[in-house]
Tab-separated table of C-alpha atoms in Angstrom:
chain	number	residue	atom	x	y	z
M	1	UNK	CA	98.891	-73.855	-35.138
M	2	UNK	CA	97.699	-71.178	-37.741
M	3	UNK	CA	94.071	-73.750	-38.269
M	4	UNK	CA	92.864	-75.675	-40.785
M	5	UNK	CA	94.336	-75.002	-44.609
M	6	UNK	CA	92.299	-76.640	-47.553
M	7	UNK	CA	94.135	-78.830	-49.386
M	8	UNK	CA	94.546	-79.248	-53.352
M	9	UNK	CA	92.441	-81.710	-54.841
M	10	UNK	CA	90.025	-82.372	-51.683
M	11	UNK	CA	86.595	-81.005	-52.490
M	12	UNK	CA	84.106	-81.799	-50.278
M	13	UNK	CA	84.010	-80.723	-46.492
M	14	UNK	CA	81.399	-81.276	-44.581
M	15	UNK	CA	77.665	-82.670	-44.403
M	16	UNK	CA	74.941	-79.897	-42.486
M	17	UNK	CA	71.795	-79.725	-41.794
M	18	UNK	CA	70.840	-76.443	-41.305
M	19	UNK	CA	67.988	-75.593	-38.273
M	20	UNK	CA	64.910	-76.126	-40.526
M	21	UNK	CA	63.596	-72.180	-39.191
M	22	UNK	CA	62.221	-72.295	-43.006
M	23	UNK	CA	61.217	-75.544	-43.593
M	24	UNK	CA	62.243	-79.133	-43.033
M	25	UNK	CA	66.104	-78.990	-42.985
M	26	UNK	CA	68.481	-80.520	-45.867
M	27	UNK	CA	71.521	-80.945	-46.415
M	28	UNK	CA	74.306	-79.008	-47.360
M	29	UNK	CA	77.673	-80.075	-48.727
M	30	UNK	CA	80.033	-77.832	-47.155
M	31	UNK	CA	82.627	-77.598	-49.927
M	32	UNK	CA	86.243	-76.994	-49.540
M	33	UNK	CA	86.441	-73.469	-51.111
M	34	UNK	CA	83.261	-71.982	-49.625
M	35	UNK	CA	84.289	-73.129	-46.420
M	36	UNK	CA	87.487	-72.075	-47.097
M	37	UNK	CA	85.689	-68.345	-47.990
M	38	UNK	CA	83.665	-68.770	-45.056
M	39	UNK	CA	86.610	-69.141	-42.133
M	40	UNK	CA	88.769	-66.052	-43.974
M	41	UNK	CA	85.350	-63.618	-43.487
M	42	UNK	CA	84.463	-65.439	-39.947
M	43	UNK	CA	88.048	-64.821	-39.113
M	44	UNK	CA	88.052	-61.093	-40.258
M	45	UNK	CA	84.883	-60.138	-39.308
M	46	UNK	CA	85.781	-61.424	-35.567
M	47	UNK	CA	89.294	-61.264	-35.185
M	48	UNK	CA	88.807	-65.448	-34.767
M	49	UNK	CA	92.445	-66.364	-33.385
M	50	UNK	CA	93.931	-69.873	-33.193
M	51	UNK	CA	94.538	-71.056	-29.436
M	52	UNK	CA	90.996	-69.308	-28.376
M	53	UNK	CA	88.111	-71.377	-26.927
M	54	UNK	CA	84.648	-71.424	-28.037
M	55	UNK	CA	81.299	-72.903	-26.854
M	56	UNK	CA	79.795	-73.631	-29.856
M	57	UNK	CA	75.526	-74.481	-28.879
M	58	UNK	CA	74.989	-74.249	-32.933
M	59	UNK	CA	76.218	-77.292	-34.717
M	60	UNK	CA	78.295	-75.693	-37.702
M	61	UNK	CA	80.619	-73.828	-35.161
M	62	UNK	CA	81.916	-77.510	-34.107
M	63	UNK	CA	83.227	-77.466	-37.355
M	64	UNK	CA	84.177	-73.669	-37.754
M	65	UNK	CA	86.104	-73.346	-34.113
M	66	UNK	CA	88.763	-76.641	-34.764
M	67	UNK	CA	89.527	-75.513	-38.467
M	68	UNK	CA	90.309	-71.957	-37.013
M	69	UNK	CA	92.631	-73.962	-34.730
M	70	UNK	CA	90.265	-73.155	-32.128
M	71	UNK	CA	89.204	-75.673	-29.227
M	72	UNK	CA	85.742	-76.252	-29.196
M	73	UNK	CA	83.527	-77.328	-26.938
M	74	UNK	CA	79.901	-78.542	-27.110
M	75	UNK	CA	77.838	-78.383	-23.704
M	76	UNK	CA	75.465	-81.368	-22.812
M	77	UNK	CA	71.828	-80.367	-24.577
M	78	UNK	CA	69.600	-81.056	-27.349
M	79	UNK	CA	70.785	-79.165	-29.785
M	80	UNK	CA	67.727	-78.981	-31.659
M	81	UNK	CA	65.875	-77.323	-28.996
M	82	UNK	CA	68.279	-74.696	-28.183
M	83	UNK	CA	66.172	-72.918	-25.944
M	84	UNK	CA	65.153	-75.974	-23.601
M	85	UNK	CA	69.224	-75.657	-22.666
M	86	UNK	CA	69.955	-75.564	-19.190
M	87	UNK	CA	71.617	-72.259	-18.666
M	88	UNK	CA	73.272	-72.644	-15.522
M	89	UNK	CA	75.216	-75.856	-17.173
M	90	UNK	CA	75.801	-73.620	-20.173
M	91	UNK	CA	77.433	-71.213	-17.712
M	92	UNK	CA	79.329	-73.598	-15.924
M	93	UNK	CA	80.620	-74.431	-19.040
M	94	UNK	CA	81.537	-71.105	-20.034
M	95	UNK	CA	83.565	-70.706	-16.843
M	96	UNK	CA	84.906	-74.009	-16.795
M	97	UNK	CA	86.848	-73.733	-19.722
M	98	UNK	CA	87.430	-70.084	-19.294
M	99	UNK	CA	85.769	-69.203	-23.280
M	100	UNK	CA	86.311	-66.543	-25.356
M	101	UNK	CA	83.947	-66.859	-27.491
M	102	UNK	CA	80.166	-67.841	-27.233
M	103	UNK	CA	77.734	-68.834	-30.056
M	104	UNK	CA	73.950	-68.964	-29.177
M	105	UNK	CA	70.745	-68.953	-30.404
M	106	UNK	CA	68.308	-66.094	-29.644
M	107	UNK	CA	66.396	-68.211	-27.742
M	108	UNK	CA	69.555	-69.576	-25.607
M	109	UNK	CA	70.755	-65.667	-24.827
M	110	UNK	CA	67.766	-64.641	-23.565
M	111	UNK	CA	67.812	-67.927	-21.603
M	112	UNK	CA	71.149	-66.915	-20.297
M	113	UNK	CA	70.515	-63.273	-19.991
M	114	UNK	CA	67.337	-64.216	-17.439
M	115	UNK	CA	69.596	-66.650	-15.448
M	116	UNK	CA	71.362	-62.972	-15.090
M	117	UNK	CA	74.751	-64.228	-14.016
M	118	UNK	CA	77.936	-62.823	-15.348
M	119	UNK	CA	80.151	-63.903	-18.336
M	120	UNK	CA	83.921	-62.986	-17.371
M	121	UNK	CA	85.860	-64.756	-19.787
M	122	UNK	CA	83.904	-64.038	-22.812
M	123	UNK	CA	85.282	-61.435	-25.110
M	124	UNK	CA	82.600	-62.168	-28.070
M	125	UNK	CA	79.088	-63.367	-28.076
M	126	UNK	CA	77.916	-64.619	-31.829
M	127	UNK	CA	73.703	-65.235	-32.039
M	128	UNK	CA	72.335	-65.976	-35.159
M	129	UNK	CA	69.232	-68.501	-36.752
M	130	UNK	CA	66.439	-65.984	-35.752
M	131	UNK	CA	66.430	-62.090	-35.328
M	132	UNK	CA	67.722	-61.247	-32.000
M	133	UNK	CA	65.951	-58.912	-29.645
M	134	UNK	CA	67.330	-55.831	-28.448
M	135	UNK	CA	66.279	-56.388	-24.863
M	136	UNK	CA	68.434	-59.461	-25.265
M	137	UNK	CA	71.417	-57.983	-26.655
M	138	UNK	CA	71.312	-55.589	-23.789
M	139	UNK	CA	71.312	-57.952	-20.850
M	140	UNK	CA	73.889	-60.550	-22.352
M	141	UNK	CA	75.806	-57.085	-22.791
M	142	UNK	CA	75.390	-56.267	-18.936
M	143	UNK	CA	76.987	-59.824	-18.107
M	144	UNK	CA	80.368	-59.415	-20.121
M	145	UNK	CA	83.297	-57.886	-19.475
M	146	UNK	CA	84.124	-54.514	-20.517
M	147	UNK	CA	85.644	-54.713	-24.000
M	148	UNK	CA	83.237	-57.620	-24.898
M	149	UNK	CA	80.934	-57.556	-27.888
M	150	UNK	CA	77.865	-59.047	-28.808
M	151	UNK	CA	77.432	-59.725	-33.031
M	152	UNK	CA	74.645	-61.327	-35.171
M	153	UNK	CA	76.077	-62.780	-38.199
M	154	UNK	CA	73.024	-63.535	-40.528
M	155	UNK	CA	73.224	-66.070	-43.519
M	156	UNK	CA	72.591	-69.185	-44.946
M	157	UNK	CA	74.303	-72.479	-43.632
M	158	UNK	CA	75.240	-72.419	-47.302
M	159	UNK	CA	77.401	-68.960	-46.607
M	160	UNK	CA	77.682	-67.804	-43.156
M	161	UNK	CA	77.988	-64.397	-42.312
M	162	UNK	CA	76.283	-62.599	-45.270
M	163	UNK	CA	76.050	-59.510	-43.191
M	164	UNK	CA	75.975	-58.929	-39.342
M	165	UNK	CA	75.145	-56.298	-36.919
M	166	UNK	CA	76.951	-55.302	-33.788
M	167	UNK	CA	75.060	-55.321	-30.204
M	168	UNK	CA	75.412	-51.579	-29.831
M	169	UNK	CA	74.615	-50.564	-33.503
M	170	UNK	CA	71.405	-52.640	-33.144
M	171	UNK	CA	70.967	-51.386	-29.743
M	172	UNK	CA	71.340	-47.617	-31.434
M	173	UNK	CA	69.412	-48.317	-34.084
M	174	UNK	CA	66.044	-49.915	-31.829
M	175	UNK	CA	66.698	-46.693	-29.575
């Protein structure tokens, strides 16, 4: 189907906690038309389809993938310690599922980008929570398929993306 359509009357969403990178996380009431807000500029932004699979190692893109009328999968790892993720599971994972889409920490990517092996089913690599390096950006970039992008969607939980920069324009930029 077409994803997940708010419905009249409903209000509240979701419950998140957010990583705690500036403090000691609290919750957020996802509410129906943020959220809402939030999908329509996630879905713009990335060209998001319905029918696509994503690996989702960030806990609020188990919520965004399904309501995109996405499939969604979470690997096996402690989600609060992104970069203690195995990344030859993550991989497997990746490839197991064939994914389109990947969304990482910093931390993770460069995990991934020093396990060096490639990507061939991603199209789009998301990283966000904590600035991403360039050196990172380039190496996941080695690993994907021609065609493939690497983005870094900044924001609060509270409204995700607020702005984002593409791999190569922060790539350009660094250079």
């Amino acid at each position: 189907g077409r994803g997940w359509l708010p419905q009249a009357g409903a209000y509240d969403a979701a419950l998140l906690f957010p990583s705690g990178s500036t403090g000691a996380p609290k919750a957020v009431v996802y509410r129906l038309p943020p959220f809402a807000a939030q999908l329509g500029a996630l879905r713009t932004s990335y060209d998001l389809r319905p029918g696509e699979v994503t690996v989702a190692t960030f806990p609020p893109f188990a919520l965004f993938g399904p309501a995109l009328g996405q499939t969604t999968v979470l690997p096996t790892m402690d989600f609060t310690r992104p970069a203690s993720a195995d990344p030859t599971h993550l991989r497997a994972v990746v490839a197991d599922h064939r994914a389109d889409l990947l969304f990482a920490s910093p931390a993770l990517l460069a995990s991934l980008a020093h396990h060096g092996r490639p990507l061939p089913s991603l199209r789009l690599v998301l990283s966000a929570g904590a600035p991403v390096p360039t050196h990172v950006v380039a190496a996941i970039d080695a690993l994907l398929p021609d065609g493939a992008a690497v983005s870094t969607p900044y924001g609060m939980t509270e409204a995700l993306p607020v702005s984002a920069i593409a791999g190569d324009e922060l790539r350009a930029a660094a250079g």
